Amino acid sequence: QVQLVESGGGVVQPGGSLRLSCAASGFSFSIYGMHWVRQAPGKGLEWVAFTRYDGNKEYYADSVKGRFTISRDNADNTLYLQMNSLTAEDTAVYYCAKPKAIFGVVVSLFDSWGQGTPVTVSS
Amino acid sequence: IPLTQSPSSLSASVGDSVTITCRASQGIASALAWYQQKPGEAPNLLIYDASSLETGVPSRFIGSGSGTDFTLTIASLQPEDFATYYCQQYNTDPLITFGQGTRLEI
């Protein structure tokens, strides 16, 4: 079955950096675009970033553009999120999410999520 | 495309039927999904394409709507249904947006 396992979260000072990983298994990772979604404490879901299946196109939320970089290693079935210049507003649980294939077409709604990795930005 | 859910929270009892509304700021055809999230857990997909039930989801979850106005109805609430519900549009795939959530309490 599909498994998504995030890691790399932790406590970091404002202005610091962190790299999140998401290990994927149970599906053909290399043919799916993948997303990161975050959730601040007590708040709703916020889309963060997307990478195309081949890693050659990325999209970002305005709130992270220029600071975060999404990438992937299809040989290793792993998704990454490099986060730089972190602020308190980046404190959240970060989820990687797998889009759903509907009649063979991959659509950006999510039928599998990881357990999330918490990131706390604090001095 | 901003999505506005209403109400932000509601209280109900086991056996009740409840309806949550999601309104898009512009037309999104039927490109809308609904998720359920329980505390400490990742969201779980309930409905996609506005009204299609995800495999394994009980039939008491009913989605409807198109264009800008959508609803999620939960018929005959069960104890395990008390959670937070989110809508999500994917008409501008992959630039997706979520509603702010509706907390369903006993």
mmCIF file of C-alpha atoms in Angstrom:
data_model
loop_
_atom_site.group_PDB
_atom_site.id
_atom_site.type_symbol
_atom_site.label_atom_id
_atom_site.label_comp_id
_atom_site.label_asym_id
_atom_site.label_seq_id
_atom_site.Cartn_x
_atom_site.Cartn_y
_atom_site.Cartn_z
ATOM 1 C CA GLN A 1 0.000 0.000 0.000
ATOM 2 C CA VAL A 2 0.993 3.640 -0.391
ATOM 3 C CA GLN A 3 3.297 4.958 2.304
ATOM 4 C CA LEU A 4 4.623 8.462 2.725
ATOM 5 C CA VAL A 5 7.048 9.037 5.589
ATOM 6 C CA GLU A 6 8.241 12.549 6.322
ATOM 7 C CA SER A 7 11.346 13.374 8.324
ATOM 8 C CA GLY A 8 13.679 16.258 9.018
ATOM 9 C CA GLY A 9 11.463 18.484 11.114
ATOM 10 C CA GLY A 10 12.616 20.057 14.341
ATOM 11 C CA VAL A 11 13.281 23.299 16.159
ATOM 12 C CA VAL A 12 15.212 25.999 14.306
ATOM 13 C CA GLN A 13 16.009 29.617 15.039
ATOM 14 C CA PRO A 14 14.519 32.439 12.974
ATOM 15 C CA GLY A 15 16.572 32.912 9.823
ATOM 16 C CA GLY A 16 17.686 29.308 9.903
ATOM 17 C CA SER A 17 17.275 26.486 7.423
ATOM 18 C CA LEU A 18 15.841 22.995 7.458
ATOM 19 C CA ARG A 19 15.494 20.235 4.871
ATOM 20 C CA LEU A 20 12.477 17.975 4.974
ATOM 21 C CA SER A 21 12.323 14.582 3.305
ATOM 22 C CA CYS A 22 9.405 12.373 2.314
ATOM 23 C CA ALA A 23 10.124 8.728 1.546
ATOM 24 C CA ALA A 24 7.522 7.266 -0.776
ATOM 25 C CA SER A 25 6.643 3.630 -1.395
ATOM 26 C CA GLY A 26 3.809 1.492 -2.700
ATOM 27 C CA PHE A 27 3.189 3.434 -5.917
ATOM 28 C CA SER A 28 5.015 4.581 -9.043
ATOM 29 C CA PHE A 29 6.536 7.708 -7.514
ATOM 30 C CA SER A 30 8.246 8.810 -10.719
ATOM 31 C CA ILE A 31 4.990 9.352 -12.618
ATOM 32 C CA TYR A 32 3.278 11.493 -9.968
ATOM 33 C CA GLY A 33 3.684 15.188 -9.316
ATOM 34 C CA MET A 34 3.969 15.662 -5.561
ATOM 35 C CA HIS A 35 2.953 18.356 -3.084
ATOM 36 C CA TRP A 36 3.868 19.730 0.305
ATOM 37 C CA VAL A 37 1.024 21.030 2.489
ATOM 38 C CA ARG A 38 1.427 22.560 5.937
ATOM 39 C CA GLN A 39 -0.758 23.234 8.941
ATOM 40 C CA ALA A 40 0.130 25.810 11.581
ATOM 41 C CA PRO A 41 -0.889 24.967 15.158
ATOM 42 C CA GLY A 42 -4.653 25.213 15.507
ATOM 43 C CA LYS A 43 -5.022 26.473 11.939
ATOM 44 C CA GLY A 44 -6.188 25.145 8.605
ATOM 45 C CA LEU A 45 -4.397 23.497 5.709
ATOM 46 C CA GLU A 46 -2.106 25.590 3.503
ATOM 47 C CA TRP A 47 -0.673 24.402 0.210
ATOM 48 C CA VAL A 48 3.082 25.045 0.049
ATOM 49 C CA ALA A 49 4.673 23.670 -3.107
ATOM 50 C CA PHE A 50 4.398 21.274 -6.050
ATOM 51 C CA THR A 51 6.950 19.491 -8.199
ATOM 52 C CA ARG A 52 6.150 17.908 -11.539
ATOM 53 C CA TYR A 53 6.714 14.179 -11.934
ATOM 54 C CA ASP A 54 10.126 14.711 -13.559
ATOM 55 C CA GLY A 55 11.253 17.498 -11.238
ATOM 56 C CA ASN A 56 11.509 19.982 -14.114
ATOM 57 C CA LYS A 57 8.726 22.328 -13.001
ATOM 58 C CA GLU A 58 7.852 23.685 -9.576
ATOM 59 C CA TYR A 59 5.185 25.941 -8.154
ATOM 60 C CA TYR A 60 5.146 27.698 -4.793
ATOM 61 C CA ALA A 61 2.736 29.519 -2.546
ATOM 62 C CA ASP A 62 3.475 33.233 -2.397
ATOM 63 C CA SER A 63 4.208 32.895 1.323
ATOM 64 C CA VAL A 64 7.267 30.701 0.664
ATOM 65 C CA LYS A 65 8.380 31.769 -2.810
ATOM 66 C CA GLY A 66 12.074 32.590 -2.928
ATOM 67 C CA ARG A 67 12.753 30.877 0.416
ATOM 68 C CA PHE A 68 11.638 27.263 -0.086
ATOM 69 C CA THR A 69 12.753 24.832 -2.775
ATOM 70 C CA ILE A 70 10.951 21.609 -3.604
ATOM 71 C CA SER A 71 12.871 18.818 -5.285
ATOM 72 C CA ARG A 72 12.779 15.074 -5.789
ATOM 73 C CA ASP A 73 14.962 12.041 -6.406
ATOM 74 C CA ASN A 74 13.024 9.566 -8.514
ATOM 75 C CA ALA A 75 15.789 6.983 -8.249
ATOM 76 C CA ASP A 76 15.357 7.029 -4.488
ATOM 77 C CA ASN A 77 11.569 7.689 -4.383
ATOM 78 C CA THR A 78 12.121 10.705 -2.171
ATOM 79 C CA LEU A 79 10.602 14.185 -2.098
ATOM 80 C CA TYR A 80 12.397 17.102 -0.459
ATOM 81 C CA LEU A 81 11.623 20.580 0.811
ATOM 82 C CA GLN A 82 14.558 22.890 1.464
ATOM 83 C CA MET A 83 13.418 25.705 3.729
ATOM 84 C CA ASN A 84 15.595 28.812 4.162
ATOM 85 C CA SER A 85 15.144 32.148 5.943
ATOM 86 C CA LEU A 86 12.600 30.606 8.270
ATOM 87 C CA THR A 87 10.296 32.785 10.340
ATOM 88 C CA ALA A 88 7.836 32.090 13.143
ATOM 89 C CA GLU A 89 5.059 32.060 10.525
ATOM 90 C CA ASP A 90 6.598 28.897 9.063
ATOM 91 C CA THR A 91 5.930 26.970 12.279
ATOM 92 C CA ALA A 92 3.649 24.116 11.243
ATOM 93 C CA VAL A 93 3.288 20.421 10.628
ATOM 94 C CA TYR A 94 4.478 19.716 7.106
ATOM 95 C CA TYR A 95 2.807 16.959 5.104
ATOM 96 C CA CYS A 96 3.773 15.445 1.795
ATOM 97 C CA ALA A 97 0.731 14.476 -0.218
ATOM 98 C CA LYS A 98 0.161 12.205 -3.188
ATOM 99 C CA PRO A 99 -2.329 13.245 -5.872
ATOM 100 C CA LYS A 100 -5.097 10.922 -6.945
ATOM 101 C CA ALA A 101 -5.250 9.284 -10.372
ATOM 102 C CA ILE A 102 -8.752 9.497 -11.804
ATOM 103 C CA PHE A 103 -9.211 7.330 -14.887
ATOM 104 C CA GLY A 104 -5.471 7.467 -15.441
ATOM 105 C CA VAL A 105 -5.188 11.243 -15.073
ATOM 106 C CA VAL A 106 -3.283 12.532 -12.038
ATOM 107 C CA VAL A 107 -5.257 15.296 -10.356
ATOM 108 C CA SER A 108 -4.088 17.506 -7.498
ATOM 109 C CA LEU A 109 -6.405 16.220 -4.826
ATOM 110 C CA PHE A 110 -4.856 13.956 -2.266
ATOM 111 C CA ASP A 111 -5.653 10.327 -1.593
ATOM 112 C CA SER A 112 -2.563 9.680 0.518
ATOM 113 C CA TRP A 113 -0.782 11.818 3.101
ATOM 114 C CA GLY A 114 2.226 11.276 5.287
ATOM 115 C CA GLN A 115 1.994 11.496 9.055
ATOM 116 C CA GLY A 116 3.549 14.950 8.980
ATOM 117 C CA THR A 117 6.781 16.342 10.417
ATOM 118 C CA PRO A 118 6.623 19.297 12.826
ATOM 119 C CA VAL A 119 8.717 22.386 12.280
ATOM 120 C CA THR A 120 9.062 24.976 15.035
ATOM 121 C CA VAL A 121 10.791 28.275 14.357
ATOM 122 C CA SER A 122 11.706 29.882 17.640
ATOM 123 C CA SER A 123 14.623 31.550 19.361
ATOM 124 C CA ILE B 1 -9.055 30.870 -5.898
ATOM 125 C CA PRO B 2 -10.206 31.604 -2.331
ATOM 126 C CA LEU B 3 -12.712 29.211 -0.790
ATOM 127 C CA THR B 4 -15.061 30.220 2.019
ATOM 128 C CA GLN B 5 -16.544 27.543 4.240
ATOM 129 C CA SER B 6 -19.537 28.034 6.470
ATOM 130 C CA PRO B 7 -20.154 27.664 9.244
ATOM 131 C CA SER B 8 -16.723 27.763 10.885
ATOM 132 C CA SER B 9 -18.034 25.462 13.559
ATOM 133 C CA LEU B 10 -21.252 23.703 14.429
ATOM 134 C CA SER B 11 -22.631 21.486 17.114
ATOM 135 C CA ALA B 12 -24.775 18.453 16.448
ATOM 136 C CA SER B 13 -25.814 15.166 17.973
ATOM 137 C CA VAL B 14 -25.410 11.558 16.942
ATOM 138 C CA GLY B 15 -28.116 10.745 14.404
ATOM 139 C CA ASP B 16 -28.452 14.334 13.153
ATOM 140 C CA SER B 17 -27.927 15.362 9.558
ATOM 141 C CA VAL B 18 -25.630 18.349 8.958
ATOM 142 C CA THR B 19 -24.620 20.382 5.916
ATOM 143 C CA ILE B 20 -21.380 22.316 5.393
ATOM 144 C CA THR B 21 -21.074 24.865 2.606
ATOM 145 C CA CYS B 22 -18.036 25.808 0.524
ATOM 146 C CA ARG B 23 -18.168 28.809 -1.799
ATOM 147 C CA ALA B 24 -15.524 29.580 -4.415
ATOM 148 C CA SER B 25 -14.720 33.152 -5.414
ATOM 149 C CA GLN B 26 -15.048 32.148 -9.067
ATOM 150 C CA GLY B 27 -16.377 29.169 -10.955
ATOM 151 C CA ILE B 28 -14.434 25.938 -10.531
ATOM 152 C CA ALA B 29 -16.745 23.553 -12.398
ATOM 153 C CA SER B 30 -16.822 20.357 -10.281
ATOM 154 C CA ALA B 31 -13.153 20.457 -9.240
ATOM 155 C CA LEU B 32 -13.795 20.253 -5.520
ATOM 156 C CA ALA B 33 -12.791 17.744 -2.867
ATOM 157 C CA TRP B 34 -13.748 17.315 0.768
ATOM 158 C CA TYR B 35 -11.504 16.006 3.545
ATOM 159 C CA GLN B 36 -12.036 14.966 7.135
ATOM 160 C CA GLN B 37 -9.307 15.587 9.701
ATOM 161 C CA LYS B 38 -9.219 14.323 13.259
ATOM 162 C CA PRO B 39 -6.867 15.787 15.887
ATOM 163 C CA GLY B 40 -3.287 14.640 15.458
ATOM 164 C CA GLU B 41 -3.999 12.939 12.145
ATOM 165 C CA ALA B 42 -3.493 13.750 8.487
ATOM 166 C CA PRO B 43 -6.562 14.690 6.434
ATOM 167 C CA ASN B 44 -8.572 11.898 4.840
ATOM 168 C CA LEU B 45 -10.192 12.249 1.404
ATOM 169 C CA LEU B 46 -13.982 11.846 1.451
ATOM 170 C CA ILE B 47 -15.343 13.280 -1.794
ATOM 171 C CA TYR B 48 -13.801 14.340 -5.112
ATOM 172 C CA ASP B 49 -15.204 15.866 -8.292
ATOM 173 C CA ALA B 50 -17.764 17.525 -5.997
ATOM 174 C CA SER B 51 -19.918 14.419 -5.587
ATOM 175 C CA SER B 52 -17.855 11.251 -6.111
ATOM 176 C CA LEU B 53 -17.383 9.161 -2.992
ATOM 177 C CA GLU B 54 -13.838 8.010 -2.328
ATOM 178 C CA THR B 55 -13.428 4.251 -1.994
ATOM 179 C CA GLY B 56 -14.107 3.073 1.538
ATOM 180 C CA VAL B 57 -15.937 6.211 2.657
ATOM 181 C CA PRO B 58 -19.425 5.592 4.097
ATOM 182 C CA SER B 59 -22.360 6.542 1.917
ATOM 183 C CA ARG B 60 -23.701 8.929 4.579
ATOM 184 C CA PHE B 61 -21.178 11.458 3.222
ATOM 185 C CA ILE B 62 -22.827 13.242 0.303
ATOM 186 C CA GLY B 63 -21.266 15.957 -1.817
ATOM 187 C CA SER B 64 -23.056 18.195 -4.257
ATOM 188 C CA GLY B 65 -22.705 21.412 -6.226
ATOM 189 C CA SER B 66 -20.865 22.895 -9.168
ATOM 190 C CA GLY B 67 -19.586 26.262 -10.278
ATOM 191 C CA THR B 68 -19.181 28.313 -7.113
ATOM 192 C CA ASP B 69 -21.422 26.681 -4.497
ATOM 193 C CA PHE B 70 -20.851 23.279 -2.940
ATOM 194 C CA THR B 71 -22.155 21.345 0.028
ATOM 195 C CA LEU B 72 -21.092 18.381 2.093
ATOM 196 C CA THR B 73 -23.957 16.669 3.879
ATOM 197 C CA ILE B 74 -23.378 14.067 6.545
ATOM 198 C CA ALA B 75 -26.529 12.054 7.090
ATOM 199 C CA SER B 76 -27.175 10.350 10.416
ATOM 200 C CA LEU B 77 -24.019 11.470 12.241
ATOM 201 C CA GLN B 78 -21.943 8.777 13.877
ATOM 202 C CA PRO B 79 -19.599 9.356 16.846
ATOM 203 C CA GLU B 80 -16.545 9.004 14.600
ATOM 204 C CA ASP B 81 -17.765 11.849 12.342
ATOM 205 C CA PHE B 82 -16.965 14.578 14.848
ATOM 206 C CA ALA B 83 -13.915 16.172 13.271
ATOM 207 C CA THR B 84 -12.861 19.132 11.138
ATOM 208 C CA TYR B 85 -13.834 19.218 7.473
ATOM 209 C CA TYR B 86 -12.014 21.023 4.658
ATOM 210 C CA CYS B 87 -12.924 21.701 1.069
ATOM 211 C CA GLN B 88 -10.213 22.009 -1.592
ATOM 212 C CA GLN B 89 -10.391 23.270 -5.169
ATOM 213 C CA TYR B 90 -8.181 21.877 -7.914
ATOM 214 C CA ASN B 91 -9.591 23.738 -10.907
ATOM 215 C CA THR B 92 -6.271 25.623 -11.047
ATOM 216 C CA ASP B 93 -4.249 22.419 -10.682
ATOM 217 C CA PRO B 94 -1.517 22.316 -9.357
ATOM 218 C CA LEU B 95 -2.138 25.669 -7.664
ATOM 219 C CA ILE B 96 -4.724 24.369 -5.228
ATOM 220 C CA THR B 97 -6.435 26.069 -2.306
ATOM 221 C CA PHE B 98 -8.235 24.891 0.807
ATOM 222 C CA GLY B 99 -11.178 26.304 2.681
ATOM 223 C CA GLN B 100 -10.535 27.454 6.224
ATOM 224 C CA GLY B 101 -12.226 24.426 7.760
ATOM 225 C CA THR B 102 -15.431 23.599 9.613
ATOM 226 C CA ARG B 103 -15.210 22.077 13.063
ATOM 227 C CA LEU B 104 -18.034 19.673 13.817
ATOM 228 C CA GLU B 105 -18.545 19.173 17.539
ATOM 229 C CA ILE B 106 -20.852 17.089 19.622
#
